Amino acid sequence: RTRRGRAMATISSDAFVNMMLHSCKHPHRSVNGVLLGSVSEDGGVEVSEAVPLFHGILGLAPMMEVALNQVEGYCASVNSAVVGYYCANERRADTELTHLARKVGERIHARVPSALLIVLEASPASTASSSLPLKAFSLSGSVWQQRDPSSVKVDDEAGARAALEACLTAAAQYELCDFDDHLDDGARVWIGQKPAQLSGRSS
């Protein structure tokens, strides 16, 4: 726990890189996805995977239901759970939670009280920033409150940043597939993507 008593939220290197790649692939569009992982006994969130869902128009409820149902099936097969949601707004400088983010967050929170919402500030320029290019929120009562940056960390942050830089250099963001892409081409895999594999395919 942090000095303020809030349990830590830890994001794996792969999850961090995939979120950033999704945002960088569509720098002028909104993007979103879900965070998979587990919750520790003290309420800490361990994010192991970020699964990209949509880009552009994010609020199509029927397709969201289809996507979430497939993610739930994947979680059952790997003993994981949906523990959060991430998004990047069309204007990356806008880091406010949208209505959709709050609604999806509330749905996840009903199952996982420690549910995490992340708003990305990601752009090619911000990936080199010394601070993490994201804001994290947790539900307190009925209000989504921004978490203190000290309560959110990326595993091996230096290694994660290096991996992201390598992926961007290799243009691996264009290999990342979200559920939207999968709907256009059903042969494309959109769950369980690894940054190292994406980088290898693009080189």
Short mmCIF file of C-alpha atoms in Angstrom, two decimals:
data_model
loop_
_atom_site.label_atom_id
_atom_site.label_comp_id
_atom_site.label_asym_id
_atom_site.label_seq_id
_atom_site.Cartn_x
_atom_site.Cartn_y
_atom_site.Cartn_z
CA ARG A 1 0.00 0.00 0.00
CA THR A 2 0.98 3.61 -0.50
CA ARG A 3 1.50 6.03 2.34
CA ARG A 4 -2.07 7.27 1.84
CA GLY A 5 -3.36 3.75 2.38
CA ARG A 6 -4.63 3.04 -1.13
CA ALA A 7 -3.68 -0.36 -2.51
CA MET A 8 -1.31 -0.30 -5.46
CA ALA A 9 -2.34 -0.76 -9.07
CA THR A 10 0.40 -2.51 -11.02
CA ILE A 11 0.38 -2.66 -14.82
CA SER A 12 2.47 -5.25 -16.63
CA SER A 13 4.92 -4.14 -19.28
CA ASP A 14 2.92 -5.90 -22.02
CA ALA A 15 -0.35 -4.27 -20.94
CA PHE A 16 1.25 -0.82 -20.86
CA VAL A 17 2.80 -1.26 -24.31
CA ASN A 18 -0.41 -2.58 -25.89
CA MET A 19 -2.47 0.34 -24.53
CA MET A 20 0.04 2.81 -25.88
CA LEU A 21 0.28 1.07 -29.26
CA HIS A 22 -3.51 1.13 -29.60
CA SER A 23 -3.54 4.86 -28.94
CA CYS A 24 -0.60 5.54 -31.25
CA LYS A 25 -2.17 3.51 -34.06
CA HIS A 26 -5.18 5.85 -34.02
CA PRO A 27 -3.72 9.18 -32.83
CA HIS A 28 -6.72 11.25 -33.95
CA ARG A 29 -9.48 8.88 -32.87
CA SER A 30 -10.90 7.72 -29.58
CA VAL A 31 -9.84 4.20 -28.59
CA ASN A 32 -10.79 1.88 -25.75
CA GLY A 33 -10.17 -1.54 -24.33
CA VAL A 34 -10.36 -3.63 -21.18
CA LEU A 35 -7.75 -4.55 -18.60
CA LEU A 36 -7.38 -8.16 -17.48
CA GLY A 37 -5.69 -9.44 -14.36
CA SER A 38 -6.38 -10.13 -10.72
CA VAL A 39 -7.00 -8.44 -7.38
CA SER A 40 -4.86 -9.10 -4.33
CA GLU A 41 -6.20 -9.64 -0.82
CA ASP A 42 -5.55 -6.01 0.11
CA GLY A 43 -7.48 -4.76 -2.92
CA GLY A 44 -4.46 -4.10 -5.12
CA VAL A 45 -5.05 -4.49 -8.84
CA GLU A 46 -2.59 -6.50 -10.93
CA VAL A 47 -3.12 -5.79 -14.64
CA SER A 48 -1.56 -8.50 -16.80
CA GLU A 49 -3.14 -7.79 -20.20
CA ALA A 50 -4.76 -4.94 -22.10
CA VAL A 51 -7.25 -6.06 -24.75
CA PRO A 52 -8.03 -3.43 -27.41
CA LEU A 53 -11.70 -3.11 -28.32
CA PHE A 54 -12.68 -0.18 -30.53
CA HIS A 55 -11.43 2.92 -32.32
CA GLY A 56 -13.47 5.83 -33.60
CA ILE A 57 -17.10 5.42 -32.50
CA LEU A 58 -16.98 3.72 -29.10
CA GLY A 59 -20.58 3.63 -27.88
CA LEU A 60 -22.19 0.87 -29.97
CA ALA A 61 -23.78 -1.18 -27.18
CA PRO A 62 -24.52 -4.42 -29.13
CA MET A 63 -20.93 -4.74 -30.38
CA MET A 64 -19.58 -3.89 -26.93
CA GLU A 65 -21.63 -6.74 -25.48
CA VAL A 66 -20.32 -9.17 -28.08
CA ALA A 67 -16.74 -8.10 -27.42
CA LEU A 68 -17.06 -8.28 -23.64
CA ASN A 69 -18.65 -11.72 -23.84
CA GLN A 70 -15.70 -12.98 -25.88
CA VAL A 71 -13.26 -11.42 -23.42
CA GLU A 72 -15.07 -13.12 -20.52
CA GLY A 73 -14.72 -16.45 -22.29
CA TYR A 74 -11.00 -15.85 -22.76
CA CYS A 75 -10.64 -14.91 -19.09
CA ALA A 76 -12.25 -18.15 -18.01
CA SER A 77 -9.74 -20.09 -20.11
CA VAL A 78 -6.68 -18.39 -18.60
CA ASN A 79 -7.92 -17.94 -15.02
CA SER A 80 -8.04 -14.16 -15.30
CA ALA A 81 -10.71 -11.48 -14.90
CA VAL A 82 -11.70 -8.09 -16.29
CA VAL A 83 -10.34 -5.65 -13.69
CA GLY A 84 -10.50 -2.36 -15.54
CA TYR A 85 -11.05 -0.30 -18.66
CA TYR A 86 -8.82 2.04 -20.63
CA CYS A 87 -9.52 4.73 -23.18
CA ALA A 88 -7.96 7.64 -25.01
CA ASN A 89 -10.19 10.54 -26.00
CA GLU A 90 -10.15 11.95 -29.52
CA ARG A 91 -8.26 14.97 -28.24
CA ARG A 92 -5.43 13.44 -26.25
CA ALA A 93 -5.16 16.54 -24.08
CA ASP A 94 -8.69 15.74 -22.86
CA THR A 95 -8.23 13.29 -19.99
CA GLU A 96 -11.74 13.54 -18.56
CA LEU A 97 -13.76 10.36 -18.12
CA THR A 98 -16.48 10.02 -20.74
CA HIS A 99 -19.99 8.79 -19.99
CA LEU A 100 -19.13 5.47 -21.64
CA ALA A 101 -16.00 5.06 -19.52
CA ARG A 102 -18.01 5.63 -16.36
CA LYS A 103 -20.75 3.19 -17.40
CA VAL A 104 -18.33 0.42 -18.35
CA GLY A 105 -16.35 1.15 -15.18
CA GLU A 106 -19.48 0.79 -13.06
CA ARG A 107 -20.26 -2.53 -14.72
CA ILE A 108 -16.77 -3.82 -13.92
CA HIS A 109 -16.90 -2.34 -10.41
CA ALA A 110 -20.06 -4.37 -9.67
CA ARG A 111 -17.87 -7.48 -9.91
CA VAL A 112 -14.50 -6.02 -8.95
CA PRO A 113 -14.70 -3.26 -6.31
CA SER A 114 -11.09 -2.28 -7.00
CA ALA A 115 -11.83 -1.70 -10.70
CA LEU A 116 -9.42 0.63 -12.46
CA LEU A 117 -10.18 3.19 -15.16
CA ILE A 118 -7.27 4.54 -17.18
CA VAL A 119 -7.34 7.54 -19.52
CA LEU A 120 -4.35 7.63 -21.86
CA GLU A 121 -2.56 10.77 -22.89
CA ALA A 122 -0.56 8.75 -25.38
CA SER A 123 0.90 10.29 -28.48
CA PRO A 124 4.30 9.64 -30.06
CA ALA A 125 5.62 12.73 -28.25
CA SER A 126 4.28 11.79 -24.83
CA THR A 127 5.80 8.31 -24.82
CA ALA A 128 9.15 9.87 -23.89
CA SER A 129 7.70 11.85 -20.97
CA SER A 130 9.28 11.21 -17.57
CA SER A 131 5.85 10.68 -15.98
CA LEU A 132 3.45 7.95 -17.06
CA PRO A 133 1.27 9.24 -19.93
CA LEU A 134 -1.96 8.21 -18.25
CA LYS A 135 -4.38 9.06 -15.47
CA ALA A 136 -5.96 6.34 -13.32
CA PHE A 137 -9.29 6.49 -11.52
CA SER A 138 -11.04 4.38 -8.89
CA LEU A 139 -14.65 4.54 -7.73
CA SER A 140 -15.11 6.05 -4.28
CA GLY A 141 -18.75 5.98 -3.25
CA SER A 142 -20.47 7.18 -6.40
CA VAL A 143 -17.60 9.30 -7.70
CA TRP A 144 -14.68 8.26 -9.90
CA GLN A 145 -11.67 9.87 -8.27
CA GLN A 146 -8.26 10.26 -9.84
CA ARG A 147 -5.69 8.11 -8.09
CA ASP A 148 -2.50 9.56 -6.72
CA PRO A 149 0.26 8.81 -9.28
CA SER A 150 2.24 7.09 -6.52
CA SER A 151 -0.45 4.38 -6.33
CA VAL A 152 -0.02 3.34 -9.97
CA LYS A 153 3.10 1.76 -11.41
CA VAL A 154 4.28 -0.14 -14.47
CA ASP A 155 6.33 -3.27 -13.84
CA ASP A 156 9.92 -2.65 -14.98
CA GLU A 157 8.94 0.79 -16.29
CA ALA A 158 12.32 1.37 -17.94
CA GLY A 159 12.04 -1.95 -19.76
CA ALA A 160 8.43 -1.20 -20.74
CA ARG A 161 9.41 2.17 -22.19
CA ALA A 162 12.27 0.57 -24.12
CA ALA A 163 9.91 -2.09 -25.48
CA LEU A 164 7.42 0.59 -26.52
CA GLU A 165 10.13 2.60 -28.27
CA ALA A 166 11.27 -0.54 -30.11
CA CYS A 167 7.70 -1.31 -31.17
CA LEU A 168 7.11 2.22 -32.45
CA THR A 169 10.41 2.18 -34.32
CA ALA A 170 9.28 -1.04 -35.99
CA ALA A 171 5.80 0.46 -36.65
CA ALA A 172 4.32 -2.42 -34.64
CA GLN A 173 1.27 -0.33 -33.72
CA TYR A 174 -0.08 -1.06 -37.21
CA GLU A 175 0.05 -4.80 -36.48
CA LEU A 176 -2.06 -4.43 -33.32
CA CYS A 177 -5.58 -5.70 -33.88
CA ASP A 178 -8.61 -4.50 -31.92
CA PHE A 179 -12.13 -5.92 -31.98
CA ASP A 180 -13.08 -3.44 -34.73
CA ASP A 181 -10.31 -4.87 -36.92
CA HIS A 182 -11.42 -8.41 -36.07
CA LEU A 183 -14.95 -7.58 -37.26
CA ASP A 184 -13.46 -6.54 -40.62
CA ASP A 185 -11.29 -9.66 -40.83
CA GLY A 186 -12.35 -12.56 -38.63
CA ALA A 187 -9.00 -14.29 -39.08
CA ARG A 188 -7.18 -11.58 -37.15
CA VAL A 189 -6.42 -12.34 -33.49
CA TRP A 190 -7.34 -9.50 -31.12
CA ILE A 191 -7.04 -11.13 -27.67
CA GLY A 192 -3.75 -12.27 -26.15
CA GLN A 193 -1.48 -10.17 -28.38
CA LYS A 194 2.14 -9.81 -27.23
CA PRO A 195 4.18 -6.70 -28.14
CA ALA A 196 7.25 -8.80 -29.01
CA GLN A 197 5.20 -10.78 -31.53
CA LEU A 198 3.75 -7.60 -33.03
CA SER A 199 7.21 -6.13 -33.40
CA GLY A 200 8.44 -9.32 -35.06
CA ARG A 201 5.62 -9.33 -37.61
CA SER A 202 6.21 -5.70 -38.58
CA SER A 203 9.97 -6.02 -39.11
#
